[in-house]
PDB file of C-alpha atoms in Angstrom:
ATOM      1  CA  MET A   2      14.765   9.630 -29.996  1.00 40.00           C
ATOM      2  CA  LYS A   3      14.012   7.414 -27.021  1.00 49.00           C
ATOM      3  CA  GLU A   4      11.730   8.844 -24.398  1.00 54.00           C
ATOM      4  CA  ASN A   5      13.568   9.757 -21.228  1.00 57.00           C
ATOM      5  CA  ARG A   6      12.331   7.844 -18.208  1.00 67.00           C
ATOM      6  CA  ASP A   7      13.258   8.104 -14.562  1.00 84.00           C
ATOM      7  CA  ASN A   8      14.916   5.252 -12.731  1.00 87.00           C
ATOM      8  CA  ASN A   9      11.848   4.592 -10.576  1.00 86.00           C
ATOM      9  CA  SER A  10       9.524   3.943 -13.508  1.00 89.00           C
ATOM     10  CA  ILE A  11      12.095   1.695 -15.183  1.00 92.00           C
ATOM     11  CA  ALA A  12      12.532  -0.314 -11.976  1.00 92.00           C
ATOM     12  CA  ILE A  13       8.766  -0.575 -11.433  1.00 92.00           C
ATOM     13  CA  ASP A  14       8.163  -1.792 -14.975  1.00 93.00           C
ATOM     14  CA  PHE A  15      10.893  -4.411 -14.658  1.00 95.00           C
ATOM     15  CA  LEU A  16       9.453  -5.725 -11.398  1.00 92.00           C
ATOM     16  CA  MET A  17       5.905  -5.680 -12.773  1.00 93.00           C
ATOM     17  CA  TYR A  18       6.859  -7.543 -15.914  1.00 95.00           C
ATOM     18  CA  SER A  19       8.923 -10.073 -13.951  1.00 95.00           C
ATOM     19  CA  TYR A  20       5.991 -10.818 -11.644  1.00 93.00           C
ATOM     20  CA  PHE A  21       2.850 -10.083 -13.690  1.00 94.00           C
ATOM     21  CA  GLY A  22       4.026 -10.059 -17.303  1.00 94.00           C
ATOM     22  CA  ILE A  23       2.786  -6.474 -17.784  1.00 93.00           C
ATOM     23  CA  THR A  24       4.103  -2.921 -17.525  1.00 93.00           C
ATOM     24  CA  SER A  25       2.622   0.284 -16.168  1.00 91.00           C
ATOM     25  CA  ALA A  26       1.640   1.253 -19.722  1.00 91.00           C
ATOM     26  CA  CYS A  27      -0.968  -1.517 -19.926  1.00 92.00           C
ATOM     27  CA  GLU A  28      -4.664  -0.714 -19.999  1.00 92.00           C
ATOM     28  CA  SER A  29      -7.048  -1.442 -17.124  1.00 93.00           C
ATOM     29  CA  GLU A  30      -8.338  -4.719 -18.600  1.00 95.00           C
ATOM     30  CA  GLU A  31      -4.813  -6.074 -19.013  1.00 95.00           C
ATOM     31  CA  MET A  32      -3.934  -5.075 -15.453  1.00 95.00           C
ATOM     32  CA  ILE A  33      -6.948  -6.824 -13.982  1.00 96.00           C
ATOM     33  CA  PHE A  34      -6.473 -10.017 -15.987  1.00 96.00           C
ATOM     34  CA  ALA A  35      -2.775 -10.066 -15.095  1.00 96.00           C
ATOM     35  CA  CYS A  36      -3.652  -9.905 -11.387  1.00 96.00           C
ATOM     36  CA  ILE A  37      -6.290 -12.634 -11.758  1.00 97.00           C
ATOM     37  CA  LYS A  38      -3.878 -14.954 -13.547  1.00 97.00           C
ATOM     38  CA  ARG A  39      -1.062 -14.307 -11.093  1.00 96.00           C
ATOM     39  CA  ALA A  40      -3.427 -14.937  -8.179  1.00 97.00           C
ATOM     40  CA  TYR A  41      -4.381 -18.266  -9.760  1.00 97.00           C
ATOM     41  CA  LEU A  42      -0.785 -19.432  -9.281  1.00 94.00           C
ATOM     42  CA  ASP A  43      -1.146 -18.701  -5.559  1.00 92.00           C
ATOM     43  CA  ALA A  44      -4.352 -20.731  -5.320  1.00 93.00           C
ATOM     44  CA  CYS A  45      -3.861 -23.628  -7.732  1.00 93.00           C
ATOM     45  CA  ARG A  46      -1.216 -25.688  -5.953  1.00 90.00           C
ATOM     46  CA  THR A  47      -3.799 -27.739  -4.074  1.00 92.00           C
ATOM     47  CA  ILE A  48      -6.371 -28.002  -6.884  1.00 94.00           C
ATOM     48  CA  THR A  49      -6.590 -31.487  -8.390  1.00 92.00           C
ATOM     49  CA  PHE A  50      -7.125 -31.831 -12.132  1.00 91.00           C
ATOM     50  CA  PRO A  51      -8.188 -35.114 -13.768  1.00 87.00           C
ATOM     51  CA  ASN A  52      -5.547 -37.257 -15.440  1.00 84.00           C
ATOM     52  CA  CYS A  53      -6.947 -37.658 -18.940  1.00 82.00           C
ATOM     53  CA  ASP A  54      -5.297 -38.505 -22.256  1.00 83.00           C
ATOM     54  CA  ILE A  55      -6.103 -35.201 -24.000  1.00 86.00           C
ATOM     55  CA  PHE A  56      -3.054 -33.540 -22.457  1.00 86.00           C
ATOM     56  CA  SER A  57       0.449 -33.695 -23.880  1.00 85.00           C
ATOM     57  CA  LYS A  58       3.559 -33.431 -21.761  1.00 81.00           C
ATOM     58  CA  ASN A  59       3.764 -29.693 -22.427  1.00 82.00           C
ATOM     59  CA  ASP A  60       0.122 -28.915 -21.657  1.00 85.00           C
ATOM     60  CA  SER A  61      -0.896 -27.253 -18.418  1.00 90.00           C
ATOM     61  CA  LYS A  62      -3.912 -29.181 -17.189  1.00 91.00           C
ATOM     62  CA  GLY A  63      -5.273 -26.159 -15.404  1.00 94.00           C
ATOM     63  CA  TYR A  64      -4.895 -23.667 -18.252  1.00 95.00           C
ATOM     64  CA  PHE A  65      -8.409 -24.111 -19.646  1.00 95.00           C
ATOM     65  CA  PHE A  66      -9.874 -23.869 -16.161  1.00 96.00           C
ATOM     66  CA  MET A  67      -7.834 -20.762 -15.361  1.00 96.00           C
ATOM     67  CA  THR A  68      -8.782 -18.914 -18.541  1.00 96.00           C
ATOM     68  CA  GLU A  69     -12.485 -19.729 -18.171  1.00 96.00           C
ATOM     69  CA  VAL A  70     -12.686 -18.702 -14.528  1.00 97.00           C
ATOM     70  CA  ALA A  71     -10.574 -15.586 -15.161  1.00 97.00           C
ATOM     71  CA  ARG A  72     -13.356 -14.253 -17.368  1.00 97.00           C
ATOM     72  CA  VAL A  73     -15.889 -14.919 -14.617  1.00 97.00           C
ATOM     73  CA  ILE A  74     -13.788 -13.072 -12.027  1.00 97.00           C
ATOM     74  CA  TYR A  75     -13.126 -10.177 -14.407  1.00 97.00           C
ATOM     75  CA  LYS A  76     -16.840  -9.696 -15.012  1.00 96.00           C
ATOM     76  CA  LYS A  77     -17.517  -9.782 -11.274  1.00 96.00           C
ATOM     77  CA  ILE A  78     -14.775  -7.228 -10.581  1.00 95.00           C
ATOM     78  CA  ASN A  79     -16.508  -4.830 -12.934  1.00 91.00           C
ATOM     79  CA  GLU A  80     -19.681  -5.307 -10.889  1.00 89.00           C
ATOM     80  CA  ILE A  81     -18.306  -4.595  -7.405  1.00 89.00           C
ATOM     81  CA  THR A  82     -21.101  -3.338  -5.187  1.00 77.00           C
ATOM     82  CA  GLY A  83     -21.088  -1.244  -2.034  1.00 81.00           C
ATOM     83  CA  ASP A  84     -21.461  -4.387   0.083  1.00 92.00           C
ATOM     84  CA  TYR A  85     -18.015  -5.888  -0.384  1.00 94.00           C
ATOM     85  CA  ASP A  86     -18.680  -8.942   1.781  1.00 95.00           C
ATOM     86  CA  GLU A  87     -21.727  -9.875  -0.274  1.00 95.00           C
ATOM     87  CA  TRP A  88     -19.821  -9.293  -3.501  1.00 96.00           C
ATOM     88  CA  HIS A  89     -16.967 -11.475  -2.226  1.00 97.00           C
ATOM     89  CA  ARG A  90     -19.351 -14.315  -1.390  1.00 96.00           C
ATOM     90  CA  SER A  91     -20.899 -14.081  -4.857  1.00 96.00           C
ATOM     91  CA  VAL A  92     -17.511 -14.305  -6.608  1.00 97.00           C
ATOM     92  CA  CYS A  93     -16.406 -17.289  -4.529  1.00 98.00           C
ATOM     93  CA  GLU A  94     -19.645 -19.129  -5.241  1.00 97.00           C
ATOM     94  CA  SER A  95     -19.274 -18.392  -8.963  1.00 97.00           C
ATOM     95  CA  ILE A  96     -15.741 -19.814  -9.000  1.00 97.00           C
ATOM     96  CA  ILE A  97     -16.835 -22.996  -7.251  1.00 97.00           C
ATOM     97  CA  ALA A  98     -19.826 -23.343  -9.592  1.00 97.00           C
ATOM     98  CA  GLU A  99     -17.619 -22.897 -12.663  1.00 97.00           C
ATOM     99  CA  GLY A 100     -15.527 -25.844 -11.534  1.00 96.00           C
ATOM    100  CA  GLN A 101     -18.644 -27.985 -11.632  1.00 95.00           C
ATOM    101  CA  SER A 102     -19.989 -26.583 -14.900  1.00 96.00           C
ATOM    102  CA  ASP A 103     -20.854 -28.578 -18.016  1.00 96.00           C
ATOM    103  CA  ARG A 104     -17.886 -26.978 -19.812  1.00 95.00           C
ATOM    104  CA  MET A 105     -15.445 -28.373 -17.236  1.00 95.00           C
ATOM    105  CA  ASN A 106     -17.109 -31.782 -17.364  1.00 94.00           C
ATOM    106  CA  THR A 107     -16.877 -31.798 -21.151  1.00 94.00           C
ATOM    107  CA  PHE A 108     -13.265 -30.655 -21.301  1.00 94.00           C
ATOM    108  CA  TYR A 109     -11.816 -32.666 -18.417  1.00 94.00           C
ATOM    109  CA  GLY A 110     -14.234 -35.569 -18.363  1.00 93.00           C
ATOM    110  CA  GLU A 111     -15.271 -34.641 -14.830  1.00 93.00           C
ATOM    111  CA  SER A 112     -15.798 -31.583 -12.682  1.00 94.00           C
ATOM    112  CA  ILE A 113     -13.091 -29.663 -10.802  1.00 95.00           C
ATOM    113  CA  GLN A 114     -13.729 -29.913  -7.081  1.00 94.00           C
ATOM    114  CA  LEU A 115     -13.043 -26.594  -5.411  1.00 96.00           C
ATOM    115  CA  THR A 116     -13.404 -25.554  -1.803  1.00 97.00           C
ATOM    116  CA  TYR A 117     -14.283 -22.166  -0.386  1.00 97.00           C
ATOM    117  CA  GLY A 118     -10.615 -22.063   0.622  1.00 97.00           C
ATOM    118  CA  HIS A 119      -9.487 -22.265  -3.002  1.00 97.00           C
ATOM    119  CA  ALA A 120     -11.972 -19.601  -4.094  1.00 98.00           C
ATOM    120  CA  GLN A 121     -11.144 -17.111  -1.322  1.00 98.00           C
ATOM    121  CA  LYS A 122      -7.424 -17.408  -2.025  1.00 98.00           C
ATOM    122  CA  TRP A 123      -7.950 -16.652  -5.718  1.00 98.00           C
ATOM    123  CA  VAL A 124     -10.286 -13.716  -5.104  1.00 98.00           C
ATOM    124  CA  ASN A 125      -8.340 -12.248  -2.211  1.00 97.00           C
ATOM    125  CA  MET A 126      -4.950 -12.424  -3.924  1.00 97.00           C
ATOM    126  CA  THR A 127      -6.432 -10.830  -7.057  1.00 97.00           C
ATOM    127  CA  MET A 128      -7.820  -7.920  -5.074  1.00 96.00           C
ATOM    128  CA  LYS A 129      -4.658  -7.569  -3.026  1.00 96.00           C
ATOM    129  CA  TYR A 130      -2.550  -7.315  -6.179  1.00 96.00           C
ATOM    130  CA  LEU A 131      -4.869  -4.644  -7.578  1.00 96.00           C
ATOM    131  CA  TYR A 132      -4.598  -2.770  -4.287  1.00 95.00           C
ATOM    132  CA  LEU A 133      -0.803  -2.939  -4.353  1.00 94.00           C
ATOM    133  CA  LEU A 134      -0.642  -1.794  -7.968  1.00 93.00           C
ATOM    134  CA  GLU A 135      -2.838   1.186  -7.158  1.00 92.00           C
ATOM    135  CA  ILE A 136      -0.435   2.175  -4.368  1.00 92.00           C
ATOM    136  CA  LEU A 137       2.622   1.522  -6.528  1.00 90.00           C
ATOM    137  CA  LEU A 138       1.427   3.299  -9.655  1.00 92.00           C
ATOM    138  CA  GLY A 139      -0.746   5.965  -8.069  1.00 89.00           C
ATOM    139  CA  LYS A 140      -3.821   5.071 -10.123  1.00 86.00           C
ATOM    140  CA  GLY A 141      -6.684   2.663  -9.667  1.00 86.00           C
ATOM    141  CA  TYR A 142      -8.154   0.013 -11.925  1.00 89.00           C
ATOM    142  CA  VAL A 143     -11.286  -0.880  -9.969  1.00 90.00           C
ATOM    143  CA  GLY A 144     -13.703   1.058  -7.806  1.00 87.00           C
ATOM    144  CA  CYS A 145     -13.268  -0.511  -4.410  1.00 89.00           C
ATOM    145  CA  ASN A 146     -13.085   0.490  -0.757  1.00 89.00           C
ATOM    146  CA  TRP A 147      -9.739  -1.123   0.000  1.00 91.00           C
ATOM    147  CA  GLU A 148     -10.366  -1.020   3.751  1.00 92.00           C
ATOM    148  CA  LYS A 149     -12.984  -3.731   3.173  1.00 93.00           C
ATOM    149  CA  LEU A 150     -10.555  -6.170   1.520  1.00 95.00           C
ATOM    150  CA  HIS A 151     -10.317  -9.637   3.010  1.00 97.00           C
ATOM    151  CA  VAL A 152      -6.967 -11.131   3.941  1.00 97.00           C
ATOM    152  CA  PRO A 153      -5.937 -14.087   1.725  1.00 97.00           C
ATOM    153  CA  ILE A 154      -5.937 -17.055   4.093  1.00 97.00           C
ATOM    154  CA  ASP A 155      -2.956 -19.371   3.734  1.00 97.00           C
ATOM    155  CA  SER A 156      -0.635 -21.264   6.063  1.00 97.00           C
ATOM    156  CA  TYR A 157       1.513 -18.154   6.673  1.00 97.00           C
ATOM    157  CA  VAL A 158      -1.479 -16.056   7.698  1.00 97.00           C
ATOM    158  CA  MET A 159      -2.813 -18.869   9.882  1.00 97.00           C
ATOM    159  CA  GLU A 160       0.539 -19.138  11.677  1.00 97.00           C
ATOM    160  CA  ALA A 161       0.715 -15.370  12.181  1.00 96.00           C
ATOM    161  CA  PHE A 162      -2.886 -15.338  13.402  1.00 97.00           C
ATOM    162  CA  ASP A 163      -2.197 -18.089  15.931  1.00 96.00           C
ATOM    163  CA  ARG A 164       0.629 -16.052  17.438  1.00 94.00           C
ATOM    164  CA  GLU A 165      -1.595 -13.056  18.068  1.00 93.00           C
ATOM    165  CA  SER A 166      -4.960 -14.619  18.869  1.00 92.00           C
ATOM    166  CA  LYS A 167      -6.089 -16.584  21.910  1.00 90.00           C
ATOM    167  CA  LYS A 168      -8.411 -18.651  19.718  1.00 92.00           C
ATOM    168  CA  LYS A 169      -6.510 -20.664  17.126  1.00 95.00           C
ATOM    169  CA  SER A 170      -7.160 -20.881  13.406  1.00 97.00           C
ATOM    170  CA  LYS A 171      -8.052 -24.573  13.521  1.00 96.00           C
ATOM    171  CA  ASP A 172     -10.711 -23.935  16.172  1.00 96.00           C
ATOM    172  CA  ILE A 173     -12.379 -21.216  14.112  1.00 97.00           C
ATOM    173  CA  LEU A 174     -12.055 -22.683  10.619  1.00 97.00           C
ATOM    174  CA  GLU A 175     -12.554 -26.281  11.808  1.00 96.00           C
ATOM    175  CA  VAL A 176      -9.800 -27.422   9.423  1.00 97.00           C
ATOM    176  CA  SER A 177      -6.007 -27.466   9.602  1.00 95.00           C
ATOM    177  CA  ALA A 178      -5.310 -26.402   6.009  1.00 96.00           C
ATOM    178  CA  TRP A 179      -6.651 -23.304   4.253  1.00 97.00           C
ATOM    179  CA  SER A 180      -7.409 -25.295   1.095  1.00 96.00           C
ATOM    180  CA  ASN A 181      -9.864 -27.458   3.076  1.00 96.00           C
ATOM    181  CA  ILE A 182     -12.071 -24.554   4.169  1.00 97.00           C
ATOM    182  CA  GLU A 183     -15.632 -25.451   3.199  1.00 96.00           C
ATOM    183  CA  SER A 184     -17.804 -23.266   5.410  1.00 95.00           C
ATOM    184  CA  GLU A 185     -18.481 -19.685   4.373  1.00 96.00           C
ATOM    185  CA  ASP A 186     -19.645 -18.935   7.917  1.00 96.00           C
ATOM    186  CA  ARG A 187     -16.352 -20.189   9.395  1.00 97.00           C
ATOM    187  CA  TYR A 188     -14.481 -18.129   6.819  1.00 98.00           C
ATOM    188  CA  LYS A 189     -16.456 -14.973   7.679  1.00 97.00           C
ATOM    189  CA  GLU A 190     -15.813 -15.418  11.387  1.00 97.00           C
ATOM    190  CA  TYR A 191     -12.112 -15.811  10.717  1.00 97.00           C
ATOM    191  CA  GLN A 192     -11.994 -12.575   8.707  1.00 97.00           C
ATOM    192  CA  GLU A 193     -13.787 -10.802  11.576  1.00 96.00           C
ATOM    193  CA  LYS A 194     -11.178 -12.107  14.027  1.00 96.00           C
ATOM    194  CA  ILE A 195      -8.408 -10.842  11.736  1.00 97.00           C
ATOM    195  CA  ARG A 196     -10.019  -7.379  11.813  1.00 95.00           C
ATOM    196  CA  GLU A 197      -9.949  -7.522  15.613  1.00 94.00           C
ATOM    197  CA  ILE A 198      -6.241  -8.371  15.563  1.00 94.00           C
ATOM    198  CA  ALA A 199      -5.567  -5.579  13.046  1.00 93.00           C
ATOM    199  CA  LYS A 200      -7.030  -3.140  15.618  1.00 91.00           C
ATOM    200  CA  GLY A 201      -8.489  -0.630  13.205  1.00 86.00           C
ATOM    201  CA  GLU A 202      -5.747  -0.979  10.614  1.00 90.00           C
ATOM    202  CA  THR A 203      -6.685  -2.064   7.089  1.00 92.00           C
ATOM    203  CA  PRO A 204      -6.478  -5.887   7.359  1.00 94.00           C
ATOM    204  CA  VAL A 205      -4.264  -6.356   4.289  1.00 94.00           C
ATOM    205  CA  ASN A 206      -1.815  -3.868   5.798  1.00 94.00           C
ATOM    206  CA  TRP A 207      -1.678  -6.040   8.929  1.00 95.00           C
ATOM    207  CA  GLU A 208      -1.211  -9.113   6.779  1.00 96.00           C
ATOM    208  CA  GLY A 209       1.828  -7.838   4.857  1.00 95.00           C
ATOM    209  CA  PRO A 210       4.292  -7.543   7.766  1.00 95.00           C
ATOM    210  CA  ALA A 211       2.730 -10.572   9.509  1.00 95.00           C
ATOM    211  CA  TRP A 212       3.206 -12.725   6.395  1.00 96.00           C
ATOM    212  CA  ILE A 213       6.791 -11.545   5.949  1.00 96.00           C
ATOM    213  CA  SER A 214       7.580 -12.302   9.590  1.00 96.00           C
ATOM    214  CA  VAL A 215       6.457 -15.911   9.219  1.00 96.00           C
ATOM    215  CA  ALA A 216       8.230 -16.251   5.865  1.00 97.00           C
ATOM    216  CA  GLU A 217      11.499 -15.024   7.385  1.00 97.00           C
ATOM    217  CA  ILE A 218      11.286 -17.533  10.239  1.00 96.00           C
ATOM    218  CA  ARG A 219      10.543 -20.383   7.831  1.00 95.00           C
ATOM    219  CA  SER A 220      13.340 -19.300   5.526  1.00 97.00           C
ATOM    220  CA  LYS A 221      15.871 -19.271   8.360  1.00 96.00           C
ATOM    221  CA  LYS A 222      14.767 -22.738   9.497  1.00 96.00           C
ATOM    222  CA  GLU A 223      15.075 -24.063   5.956  1.00 96.00           C
ATOM    223  CA  ALA A 224      18.509 -22.467   5.538  1.00 97.00           C
ATOM    224  CA  GLN A 225      19.649 -24.064   8.804  1.00 97.00           C
ATOM    225  CA  LYS A 226      18.438 -27.485   7.638  1.00 96.00           C
ATOM    226  CA  LYS A 227      20.382 -27.094   4.401  1.00 97.00           C
ATOM    227  CA  SER A 228      23.464 -25.941   6.274  1.00 95.00           C
ATOM    228  CA  ASN A 229      23.295 -28.925   8.632  1.00 95.00           C
ATOM    229  CA  ARG A 230      22.788 -31.320   5.724  1.00 94.00           C
ATOM    230  CA  LEU A 231      25.721 -29.795   3.843  1.00 94.00           C
ATOM    231  CA  ALA A 232      27.941 -30.216   6.916  1.00 93.00           C
ATOM    232  CA  GLU A 233      26.966 -33.903   7.092  1.00 93.00           C
ATOM    233  CA  LEU A 234      27.784 -34.455   3.423  1.00 94.00           C
ATOM    234  CA  LYS A 235      31.126 -32.671   3.693  1.00 93.00           C
ATOM    235  CA  LYS A 236      32.003 -34.796   6.722  1.00 90.00           C
ATOM    236  CA  LYS A 237      31.161 -37.973   4.811  1.00 91.00           C
ATOM    237  CA  ARG A 238      33.423 -36.834   1.969  1.00 91.00           C
ATOM    238  CA  GLY A 239      36.252 -36.047   4.359  1.00 90.00           C
ATOM    239  CA  LEU A 240      36.187 -32.339   3.620  1.00 89.00           C
ATOM    240  CA  ALA A 241      37.366 -30.050   6.379  1.00 71.00           C
ATOM    241  CA  GLU A 242      35.291 -27.035   7.382  1.00 66.00           C
TER     242      GLU A 242
END
């Protein structure tokens, strides 16, 4: 006989599997690795991998890099200390160092050049996913003070920040794109400014609605562009509205 399950748990498992490739029945290690690998997809779009002849058409150039670094991040997550900021710095530095390791040079023929921007996005999205899963499932997978989490910096967050802060993202980070962030000090100052904007609220809880707000505006602009373009094409084809 099939086990009876409530609609909520069925819906949660479907959403989790669709997004992470796991269900609520998975063990802690699987949950953490799933979050790390999903977060990689958020961070990898601006990472450049060497064009070498070892890859076939169906190979993902970044797969070796992702799997190697995932193990590094997983080990670090199991070593979270009381000083979250120091732990965060250590993980980011480890990710950047792994890109320049002998293993990467041997496999790709050259190192993978990562910025602090790439590293923070990977770490911060991983931790944010773990935080969300803990809220969603009512159980935790890591021992962490979630109020200390850093906000994943991307173009959406930077746009939201610029709307609420007198000092703009570019002036603090000294770059226009999150993937170009090189300075840890600039990054730390930016996170402190986000905490000021959050006004005592957990920063990632500020980020959620702020990110959605920017995404909605961008989506409406994109939809309007498509609508205008469609109207032009219909006019050219002599189709009445």
